[in-house]
Amino acid sequence: MSAADGSPVRVGVFGLLGSGNLGNDGSLEAVLGYLREAHPEAAVDALCGGPEVVSARYGIPATRLHWYRGEYRTASRAGAVAGKGLGKLVDVVRTAAWVRRHDVVIVPGMGVLEATLPLRPWGFPYSLLLLCASGRLLGTPVALVGVGAAPIGDRATRAVVRWSARLAAYRSYRDGLSREAMREMGVDTSRDEVYPDLAFALPTPPAGTPSGAPGVVCVGVMDFHGGNDDRARAEEIHRRYLDGTIRFVRALVAEGRPVRLLTGDACDVPVVEAVLEAVDSPLVTAAGAASLDGLMREAAAADAVVATRYHNLVCALKAGTPTLAVSYAAKSDALMARMGLDAFRHPAREVDADRLLGQFRELEARSKELRETLAERNLVASRLLKDQFAALTAALFPAAGRAARGRARTPGHVHAHATRETR
């Protein structure tokens, strides 16, 4: 699609992309696939956490999200604190200038409206607020597409997230709980839709061929320390999670089962190393998948998957492999319910290896039934995501065409199809 003056529509993608989180990058990959298919003439670039990775992997120009390169390191010295503070001011100008160069900005998936993991309001929530405020002031529609949201206890973080959502021109969510969370925060969600996670739009890898004998079990681990409200007992939660995971893997090995350890973020590697050291068996290996496609291929070749990270679960379910969720948030519970496996959930904060093993055995006993259920649910997810992308085109790209006609916009103007808000 081209702008009214014949030039390509300028589409920006925004988020913690290329920063080591496979789920975030998979959501980007799904949106890029949509843009290539539906809007092949669009000129796409990114404002993101890992611009070098994004440019190399996806072949699009990319700009660093933060001016201050130590943004996500703890600032203890006066110079670092001053650098962070100055960076916050510089990023106001940088973000607005980047937004102004675009006709449309898309935030692809990710849990950008939640704090289920430790998060400070002046971190990514602040960056998202700058983006959405810039879009509103400059007349560039910002779309939060298939995003995750959750109730937020911290008042400051909740306020920043609420205003980011209010200022966006388009919102859709990856589950009903996310939409309800934003409604409870005071955002008018009456025109917001719910669709499956964007990763369900990625290509499905070929399924493995069952051998008849018990085969590989994929165990997805996570550097889990609880959520934003668990900081006081973070180490206790982590130790219990790690101990339970190690005991579960040992039990699988004792039965002669090969185990593949999966991750979803670079920060999970120490957990893999801890499990490998504690179990010390040639039956346990680390997968090292570097993309959601790699994770899906691992899951497709396995008899079953037991995983913690949300996008490990998505990949396993998308691959059609019976999956048990070691759940740390309501989003994982909602995903398992959507895919017909809500009976197979275990709390990440209270991992009990014996009970987990019992659930795993039931999962395997019902493998044939569950694979049939997943095949049906994946067809539904694929159809719904076609609706999502059609809705996104209808909502945003007509506005982009109008925006290109001289870019003479009234500050604060909201394009047609923008969601209505209560004030």
CSV table of C-alpha atoms in Angstrom, one decimal:
chain,number,residue,atom,x,y,z
A,1,MET,CA,0.0,0.0,0.0
A,2,SER,CA,1.3,3.5,-0.9
A,3,ALA,CA,0.5,6.9,0.6
A,4,ALA,CA,-1.6,9.4,-1.3
A,5,ASP,CA,1.5,11.0,-2.9
A,6,GLY,CA,2.8,7.7,-4.2
A,7,SER,CA,5.5,7.2,-1.6
A,8,PRO,CA,5.5,4.0,0.6
A,9,VAL,CA,3.5,4.1,3.8
A,10,ARG,CA,6.0,4.5,6.6
A,11,VAL,CA,5.4,1.9,9.4
A,12,GLY,CA,7.3,1.9,12.6
A,13,VAL,CA,7.5,-1.1,15.0
A,14,PHE,CA,8.3,-0.5,18.6
A,15,GLY,CA,9.3,-2.5,21.7
A,16,LEU,CA,11.9,-4.6,23.5
A,17,LEU,CA,12.8,-6.4,20.3
A,18,GLY,CA,16.1,-8.0,19.6
A,19,SER,CA,16.8,-8.0,23.4
A,20,GLY,CA,17.0,-11.7,23.9
A,21,ASN,CA,13.3,-12.4,24.5
A,22,LEU,CA,12.1,-14.9,21.9
A,23,GLY,CA,8.4,-14.2,22.5
A,24,ASN,CA,8.8,-10.5,21.8
A,25,ASP,CA,10.8,-11.3,18.6
A,26,GLY,CA,8.3,-13.9,17.5
A,27,SER,CA,5.5,-11.3,17.8
A,28,LEU,CA,7.5,-8.9,15.6
A,29,GLU,CA,8.1,-11.7,13.1
A,30,ALA,CA,4.3,-12.3,12.9
A,31,VAL,CA,3.6,-8.6,12.2
A,32,LEU,CA,6.3,-8.4,9.6
A,33,GLY,CA,4.8,-11.4,7.9
A,34,TYR,CA,1.4,-9.6,7.8
A,35,LEU,CA,3.0,-6.4,6.5
A,36,ARG,CA,4.8,-8.3,3.7
A,37,GLU,CA,1.6,-10.1,2.7
A,38,ALA,CA,-0.9,-7.3,3.1
A,39,HIS,CA,1.2,-4.2,2.6
A,40,PRO,CA,4.3,-5.2,0.6
A,41,GLU,CA,5.1,-1.6,-0.3
A,42,ALA,CA,5.3,-0.4,3.3
A,43,ALA,CA,8.7,1.0,4.4
A,44,VAL,CA,9.3,-0.6,7.8
A,45,ASP,CA,11.8,0.3,10.5
A,46,ALA,CA,12.1,-0.3,14.3
A,47,LEU,CA,12.7,1.6,17.5
A,48,CYS,CA,13.8,-1.2,19.8
A,49,GLY,CA,16.0,-2.6,22.5
A,50,GLY,CA,18.4,-4.5,20.2
A,51,PRO,CA,18.7,-2.7,16.9
A,52,GLU,CA,21.7,-4.6,15.7
A,53,VAL,CA,19.9,-8.0,16.2
A,54,VAL,CA,16.7,-6.7,14.6
A,55,SER,CA,18.4,-5.3,11.5
A,56,ALA,CA,20.5,-8.5,11.0
A,57,ARG,CA,17.7,-10.9,11.6
A,58,TYR,CA,14.8,-9.2,9.9
A,59,GLY,CA,16.5,-6.9,7.4
A,60,ILE,CA,14.9,-3.7,8.5
A,61,PRO,CA,16.5,-0.4,9.7
A,62,ALA,CA,16.5,-0.1,13.5
A,63,THR,CA,17.2,2.6,16.1
A,64,ARG,CA,18.1,2.0,19.7
A,65,LEU,CA,15.1,2.6,22.0
A,66,HIS,CA,17.1,4.5,24.7
A,67,TRP,CA,19.7,7.2,24.4
A,68,TYR,CA,21.4,6.0,27.6
A,69,ARG,CA,23.0,2.6,26.9
A,70,GLY,CA,22.9,1.5,30.5
A,71,GLU,CA,19.1,2.0,30.8
A,72,TYR,CA,18.5,-1.6,32.1
A,73,ARG,CA,21.5,-1.7,34.5
A,74,THR,CA,21.0,-0.8,38.1
A,75,ALA,CA,22.4,2.7,38.6
A,76,SER,CA,24.3,3.0,41.9
A,77,ARG,CA,26.9,5.6,41.2
A,78,ALA,CA,26.1,9.3,40.8
A,79,GLY,CA,27.3,9.4,37.2
A,80,ALA,CA,25.1,6.4,36.3
A,81,VAL,CA,22.1,8.0,38.0
A,82,ALA,CA,22.7,11.3,36.2
A,83,GLY,CA,23.1,9.5,32.9
A,84,LYS,CA,19.8,7.7,33.4
A,85,GLY,CA,18.0,10.9,34.3
A,86,LEU,CA,19.4,12.8,31.3
A,87,GLY,CA,18.5,9.8,29.1
A,88,LYS,CA,14.9,10.1,30.2
A,89,LEU,CA,14.8,13.7,29.0
A,90,VAL,CA,16.7,13.0,25.7
A,91,ASP,CA,14.3,10.1,25.0
A,92,VAL,CA,11.3,12.5,25.0
A,93,VAL,CA,12.8,14.3,21.9
A,94,ARG,CA,14.2,11.1,20.3
A,95,THR,CA,10.9,9.3,20.6
A,96,ALA,CA,8.8,12.2,19.2
A,97,ALA,CA,11.2,12.7,16.3
A,98,TRP,CA,11.0,9.0,15.4
A,99,VAL,CA,7.2,8.9,15.7
A,100,ARG,CA,6.9,12.0,13.5
A,101,ARG,CA,8.7,10.2,10.6
A,102,HIS,CA,6.0,7.5,10.4
A,103,ASP,CA,2.4,7.2,9.2
A,104,VAL,CA,1.6,4.3,11.5
A,105,VAL,CA,3.4,2.8,14.5
A,106,ILE,CA,2.7,-0.8,15.7
A,107,VAL,CA,3.6,-2.3,19.0
A,108,PRO,CA,3.5,-6.0,18.1
A,109,GLY,CA,2.2,-8.2,20.9
A,110,MET,CA,4.2,-8.6,24.1
A,111,GLY,CA,3.0,-8.0,27.7
A,112,VAL,CA,3.4,-4.3,27.4
A,113,LEU,CA,0.5,-3.5,29.7
A,114,GLU,CA,1.3,-5.8,32.5
A,115,ALA,CA,3.7,-6.1,35.4
A,116,THR,CA,3.6,-9.9,36.0
A,117,LEU,CA,7.4,-9.8,36.2
A,118,PRO,CA,9.4,-7.2,38.2
A,119,LEU,CA,9.0,-3.8,36.5
A,120,ARG,CA,9.5,-0.1,37.5
A,121,PRO,CA,7.3,2.7,36.1
A,122,TRP,CA,10.3,4.6,34.8
A,123,GLY,CA,11.5,1.7,32.7
A,124,PHE,CA,9.6,0.3,29.7
A,125,PRO,CA,6.2,1.7,30.8
A,126,TYR,CA,7.7,5.2,30.6
A,127,SER,CA,9.0,4.5,27.1
A,128,LEU,CA,5.6,3.3,26.0
A,129,LEU,CA,4.0,6.4,27.4
A,130,LEU,CA,6.4,8.6,25.4
A,131,LEU,CA,5.4,6.6,22.3
A,132,CYS,CA,1.7,6.8,22.7
A,133,ALA,CA,1.8,10.5,23.8
A,134,SER,CA,3.9,11.4,20.8
A,135,GLY,CA,1.5,9.6,18.5
A,136,ARG,CA,-1.5,11.4,19.9
A,137,LEU,CA,0.2,14.9,19.8
A,138,LEU,CA,1.7,14.4,16.3
A,139,GLY,CA,-1.3,12.6,14.8
A,140,THR,CA,0.5,9.3,14.1
A,141,PRO,CA,-1.8,6.4,15.1
A,142,VAL,CA,-0.1,4.0,17.5
A,143,ALA,CA,-1.5,0.5,17.5
A,144,LEU,CA,-1.1,-1.9,20.5
A,145,VAL,CA,-1.7,-5.2,18.6
A,146,GLY,CA,-2.5,-8.4,20.4
A,147,VAL,CA,-0.9,-7.2,23.7
A,148,GLY,CA,-1.0,-8.6,27.1
A,149,ALA,CA,-2.3,-6.8,30.2
A,150,ALA,CA,-2.8,-7.6,33.8
A,151,PRO,CA,-3.9,-5.9,37.1
A,152,ILE,CA,-1.0,-3.8,38.5
A,153,GLY,CA,-0.7,-3.2,42.2
A,154,ASP,CA,1.9,-0.4,42.1
A,155,ARG,CA,0.0,2.9,41.7
A,156,ALA,CA,2.6,4.8,39.7
A,157,THR,CA,3.1,1.9,37.2
A,158,ARG,CA,-0.6,1.5,36.9
A,159,ALA,CA,-1.1,5.2,36.1
A,160,VAL,CA,1.6,5.1,33.4
A,161,VAL,CA,0.2,2.0,31.8
A,162,ARG,CA,-3.3,3.3,31.9
A,163,TRP,CA,-2.4,6.6,30.1
A,164,SER,CA,-0.4,4.7,27.5
A,165,ALA,CA,-3.4,2.6,26.7
A,166,ARG,CA,-5.7,5.6,26.6
A,167,LEU,CA,-3.5,7.5,24.2
A,168,ALA,CA,-3.2,4.6,21.7
A,169,ALA,CA,-5.3,4.8,18.6
A,170,TYR,CA,-5.9,1.1,18.4
A,171,ARG,CA,-5.8,-1.8,20.9
A,172,SER,CA,-6.4,-5.5,20.7
A,173,TYR,CA,-5.5,-8.1,23.3
A,174,ARG,CA,-4.3,-11.7,23.4
A,175,ASP,CA,-6.9,-12.8,25.9
A,176,GLY,CA,-10.0,-11.6,27.6
A,177,LEU,CA,-8.3,-11.2,31.0
A,178,SER,CA,-6.1,-8.5,29.4
A,179,ARG,CA,-9.1,-6.6,28.1
A,180,GLU,CA,-10.8,-6.9,31.5
A,181,ALA,CA,-7.7,-5.7,33.3
A,182,MET,CA,-7.6,-2.5,31.2
A,183,ARG,CA,-11.3,-1.9,31.7
A,184,GLU,CA,-10.8,-2.1,35.5
A,185,MET,CA,-7.9,0.4,35.2
A,186,GLY,CA,-10.4,2.9,33.7
A,187,VAL,CA,-9.8,2.4,30.0
A,188,ASP,CA,-12.8,2.3,27.7
A,189,THR,CA,-12.4,-1.2,26.1
A,190,SER,CA,-15.9,-1.2,24.4
A,191,ARG,CA,-14.3,-1.2,20.9
A,192,ASP,CA,-11.3,-3.4,21.7
A,193,GLU,CA,-11.2,-6.9,20.5
A,194,VAL,CA,-9.6,-10.1,21.7
A,195,TYR,CA,-7.6,-12.4,19.4
A,196,PRO,CA,-5.1,-15.3,19.9
A,197,ASP,CA,-1.5,-14.5,20.6
A,198,LEU,CA,0.3,-13.2,17.4
A,199,ALA,CA,2.7,-16.1,17.5
A,200,PHE,CA,-0.1,-18.4,16.4
A,201,ALA,CA,0.2,-16.7,13.0
A,202,LEU,CA,3.7,-18.0,12.5
A,203,PRO,CA,4.3,-21.1,10.3
A,204,THR,CA,3.7,-24.4,11.9
A,205,PRO,CA,6.7,-26.8,11.8
A,206,PRO,CA,6.2,-30.4,10.7
A,207,ALA,CA,5.1,-32.7,13.4
A,208,GLY,CA,7.4,-35.4,14.8
A,209,THR,CA,6.6,-39.0,14.0
A,210,PRO,CA,5.8,-41.0,17.2
A,211,SER,CA,8.0,-44.1,17.6
A,212,GLY,CA,5.7,-45.9,19.9
A,213,ALA,CA,8.3,-45.9,22.7
A,214,PRO,CA,8.5,-43.1,25.3
A,215,GLY,CA,10.4,-40.2,23.7
A,216,VAL,CA,11.8,-36.8,24.4
A,217,VAL,CA,10.2,-34.5,27.0
A,218,CYS,CA,10.9,-30.8,26.5
A,219,VAL,CA,11.1,-28.9,29.8
A,220,GLY,CA,10.9,-25.1,29.4
A,221,VAL,CA,12.6,-23.3,32.3
A,222,MET,CA,12.6,-19.7,33.4
A,223,ASP,CA,14.6,-17.3,35.6
A,224,PHE,CA,11.6,-17.0,37.8
A,225,HIS,CA,11.5,-14.9,40.9
A,226,GLY,CA,7.9,-14.0,41.1
A,227,GLY,CA,6.2,-10.8,40.1
A,228,ASN,CA,6.2,-7.1,40.9
A,229,ASP,CA,4.5,-7.7,44.2
A,230,ASP,CA,6.9,-10.6,45.2
A,231,ARG,CA,10.1,-8.6,45.5
A,232,ALA,CA,10.5,-9.3,49.3
A,233,ARG,CA,10.4,-13.1,48.8
A,234,ALA,CA,11.9,-13.3,45.3
A,235,GLU,CA,14.8,-15.5,46.2
A,236,GLU,CA,12.6,-17.9,48.2
A,237,ILE,CA,10.3,-18.2,45.2
A,238,HIS,CA,13.2,-18.8,42.8
A,239,ARG,CA,14.8,-21.4,45.0
A,240,ARG,CA,11.5,-23.4,45.4
A,241,TYR,CA,10.9,-23.2,41.6
A,242,LEU,CA,14.4,-24.3,40.8
A,243,ASP,CA,14.4,-27.2,43.3
A,244,GLY,CA,11.1,-28.5,42.1
A,245,THR,CA,12.2,-28.3,38.5
A,246,ILE,CA,15.4,-30.2,39.3
A,247,ARG,CA,13.5,-32.9,41.1
A,248,PHE,CA,11.0,-33.3,38.2
A,249,VAL,CA,13.8,-33.6,35.7
A,250,ARG,CA,15.6,-36.2,37.9
A,251,ALA,CA,12.4,-38.2,38.0
A,252,LEU,CA,12.1,-38.2,34.2
A,253,VAL,CA,15.7,-39.3,33.8
A,254,ALA,CA,15.2,-42.1,36.4
A,255,GLU,CA,12.6,-43.4,34.0
A,256,GLY,CA,15.0,-43.3,31.1
A,257,ARG,CA,13.4,-40.3,29.4
A,258,PRO,CA,15.5,-37.9,27.3
A,259,VAL,CA,15.0,-34.3,28.4
A,260,ARG,CA,15.5,-31.1,26.3
A,261,LEU,CA,15.7,-27.9,28.3
A,262,LEU,CA,14.1,-24.9,26.6
A,263,THR,CA,14.4,-21.2,27.4
A,264,GLY,CA,12.6,-18.1,26.2
A,265,ASP,CA,15.0,-15.4,27.2
A,266,ALA,CA,18.8,-15.0,27.5
A,267,CYS,CA,18.3,-14.5,31.3
A,268,ASP,CA,17.1,-18.2,31.6
A,269,VAL,CA,20.5,-19.6,30.7
A,270,PRO,CA,21.7,-19.8,34.4
A,271,VAL,CA,18.7,-21.9,35.2
A,272,VAL,CA,19.5,-24.3,32.4
A,273,GLU,CA,23.1,-24.5,33.7
A,274,ALA,CA,21.9,-25.2,37.3
A,275,VAL,CA,19.6,-28.0,36.1
A,276,LEU,CA,22.4,-29.6,34.0
A,277,GLU,CA,24.8,-29.4,36.9
A,278,ALA,CA,22.4,-30.8,39.5
A,279,VAL,CA,21.1,-33.7,37.3
A,280,ASP,CA,24.4,-34.5,35.6
A,281,SER,CA,23.0,-37.0,33.0
A,282,PRO,CA,23.7,-37.4,29.3
A,283,LEU,CA,19.9,-37.7,28.9
A,284,VAL,CA,19.5,-34.0,29.7
A,285,THR,CA,20.6,-31.5,27.1
A,286,ALA,CA,20.0,-27.8,26.4
A,287,ALA,CA,18.2,-27.0,23.2
A,288,GLY,CA,19.6,-23.5,22.5
A,289,ALA,CA,16.8,-22.5,20.2
A,290,ALA,CA,17.2,-18.9,19.1
A,291,SER,CA,13.7,-18.2,17.8
A,292,LEU,CA,10.1,-19.2,18.2
A,293,ASP,CA,10.5,-21.3,15.1
A,294,GLY,CA,13.3,-23.2,16.8
A,295,LEU,CA,11.2,-23.6,19.9
A,296,MET,CA,8.3,-24.9,17.9
A,297,ARG,CA,10.5,-27.4,16.1
A,298,GLU,CA,11.8,-28.7,19.4
A,299,ALA,CA,8.3,-29.0,20.7
A,300,ALA,CA,7.0,-30.7,17.5
A,301,ALA,CA,9.7,-33.4,17.9
A,302,ALA,CA,8.8,-34.1,21.5
A,303,ASP,CA,6.3,-36.4,23.1
A,304,ALA,CA,5.3,-33.8,25.6
A,305,VAL,CA,6.2,-30.3,26.9
A,306,VAL,CA,6.3,-29.0,30.4
A,307,ALA,CA,7.1,-25.3,30.4
A,308,THR,CA,6.9,-22.0,32.3
A,309,ARG,CA,7.5,-19.1,29.9
A,310,TYR,CA,4.3,-18.0,28.2
A,311,HIS,CA,5.8,-18.2,24.7
A,312,ASN,CA,7.3,-21.6,25.4
A,313,LEU,CA,3.7,-22.7,26.0
A,314,VAL,CA,2.5,-20.9,22.9
A,315,CYS,CA,5.1,-22.7,20.8
A,316,ALA,CA,4.3,-26.1,22.2
A,317,LEU,CA,0.5,-25.6,21.7
A,318,LYS,CA,1.0,-24.3,18.2
A,319,ALA,CA,3.1,-27.3,17.4
A,320,GLY,CA,0.2,-29.5,18.6
A,321,THR,CA,2.2,-31.2,21.3
A,322,PRO,CA,0.5,-32.1,24.7
A,323,THR,CA,1.6,-29.4,27.1
A,324,LEU,CA,1.6,-28.9,30.9
A,325,ALA,CA,1.9,-25.3,32.0
A,326,VAL,CA,4.0,-24.4,35.1
A,327,SER,CA,2.0,-21.2,35.3
A,328,TYR,CA,3.2,-18.0,36.9
A,329,ALA,CA,0.4,-15.7,35.7
A,330,ALA,CA,-3.2,-15.6,34.7
A,331,LYS,CA,-2.2,-15.2,31.0
A,332,SER,CA,-0.8,-18.7,31.0
A,333,ASP,CA,-4.0,-20.0,32.6
A,334,ALA,CA,-6.1,-18.2,29.9
A,335,LEU,CA,-4.0,-19.6,27.1
A,336,MET,CA,-4.3,-23.2,28.3
A,337,ALA,CA,-8.1,-22.7,28.7
A,338,ARG,CA,-8.3,-21.3,25.1
A,339,MET,CA,-6.5,-24.3,23.8
A,340,GLY,CA,-8.5,-26.9,25.7
A,341,LEU,CA,-5.8,-27.9,28.2
A,342,ASP,CA,-6.9,-26.0,31.3
A,343,ALA,CA,-6.7,-29.1,33.4
A,344,PHE,CA,-2.9,-29.3,32.9
A,345,ARG,CA,-1.6,-26.4,35.0
A,346,HIS,CA,0.8,-26.3,37.9
A,347,PRO,CA,1.7,-23.2,40.0
A,348,ALA,CA,5.2,-21.9,39.4
A,349,ARG,CA,5.4,-20.4,42.8
A,350,GLU,CA,4.8,-23.7,44.5
A,351,VAL,CA,6.3,-26.4,42.3
A,352,ASP,CA,5.7,-29.8,43.8
A,353,ALA,CA,7.7,-32.4,41.8
A,354,ASP,CA,5.6,-35.4,42.9
A,355,ARG,CA,2.3,-33.7,41.9
A,356,LEU,CA,3.8,-32.3,38.7
A,357,LEU,CA,4.9,-35.8,37.8
A,358,GLY,CA,1.4,-37.1,38.4
A,359,GLN,CA,0.0,-34.4,36.1
A,360,PHE,CA,2.6,-35.3,33.5
A,361,ARG,CA,1.6,-38.9,33.5
A,362,GLU,CA,-2.0,-38.0,33.0
A,363,LEU,CA,-1.0,-35.7,30.1
A,364,GLU,CA,0.8,-38.5,28.4
A,365,ALA,CA,-2.1,-41.0,29.0
A,366,ARG,CA,-4.4,-38.6,27.1
A,367,SER,CA,-1.9,-37.7,24.4
A,368,LYS,CA,-3.9,-38.8,21.4
A,369,GLU,CA,-7.1,-37.0,22.6
A,370,LEU,CA,-5.1,-33.8,23.4
A,371,ARG,CA,-3.4,-33.7,20.0
A,372,GLU,CA,-6.8,-33.9,18.3
A,373,THR,CA,-8.0,-31.0,20.5
A,374,LEU,CA,-5.0,-28.9,19.7
A,375,ALA,CA,-5.3,-29.5,16.0
A,376,GLU,CA,-8.9,-28.1,16.1
A,377,ARG,CA,-8.0,-25.2,18.4
A,378,ASN,CA,-5.1,-24.2,16.1
A,379,LEU,CA,-7.4,-24.0,13.1
A,380,VAL,CA,-9.6,-21.6,15.0
A,381,ALA,CA,-6.7,-19.5,16.2
A,382,SER,CA,-5.4,-19.2,12.6
A,383,ARG,CA,-8.8,-18.0,11.4
A,384,LEU,CA,-9.2,-15.5,14.2
A,385,LEU,CA,-5.7,-14.0,13.5
A,386,LYS,CA,-6.7,-13.4,9.8
A,387,ASP,CA,-9.6,-11.4,11.3
A,388,GLN,CA,-7.1,-9.5,13.5
A,389,PHE,CA,-4.9,-8.5,10.6
A,390,ALA,CA,-7.9,-7.5,8.5
A,391,ALA,CA,-9.2,-5.3,11.3
A,392,LEU,CA,-5.7,-3.7,11.7
A,393,THR,CA,-5.6,-2.8,8.0
A,394,ALA,CA,-9.1,-1.3,8.2
A,395,ALA,CA,-8.3,0.7,11.3
A,396,LEU,CA,-4.8,2.0,10.5
A,397,PHE,CA,-3.9,2.1,6.9
A,398,PRO,CA,-6.7,4.4,5.7
A,399,ALA,CA,-5.4,6.8,8.3
A,400,ALA,CA,-1.9,6.5,7.0
A,401,GLY,CA,-3.0,7.4,3.6
A,402,ARG,CA,-4.7,10.6,4.8
A,403,ALA,CA,-1.6,11.4,7.0
A,404,ALA,CA,0.7,11.5,4.0
A,405,ARG,CA,-1.2,14.4,2.4
A,406,GLY,CA,1.1,17.1,3.5
A,407,ARG,CA,1.3,15.9,7.1
A,408,ALA,CA,-0.7,19.0,8.2
A,409,ARG,CA,-2.2,17.7,11.4
A,410,THR,CA,-3.9,19.2,14.3
A,411,PRO,CA,-2.2,18.4,17.6
A,412,GLY,CA,-4.3,16.0,19.6
A,413,HIS,CA,-6.4,14.9,16.6
A,414,VAL,CA,-7.5,11.3,16.8
A,415,HIS,CA,-7.9,9.4,13.5
A,416,ALA,CA,-11.1,7.6,12.6
A,417,HIS,CA,-11.2,4.1,14.0
A,418,ALA,CA,-9.4,5.3,17.2
A,419,THR,CA,-10.9,3.8,20.3
A,420,ARG,CA,-13.1,6.0,22.4
A,421,GLU,CA,-12.0,6.7,26.0
A,422,THR,CA,-13.6,7.8,29.2
A,423,ARG,CA,-11.8,10.7,30.9
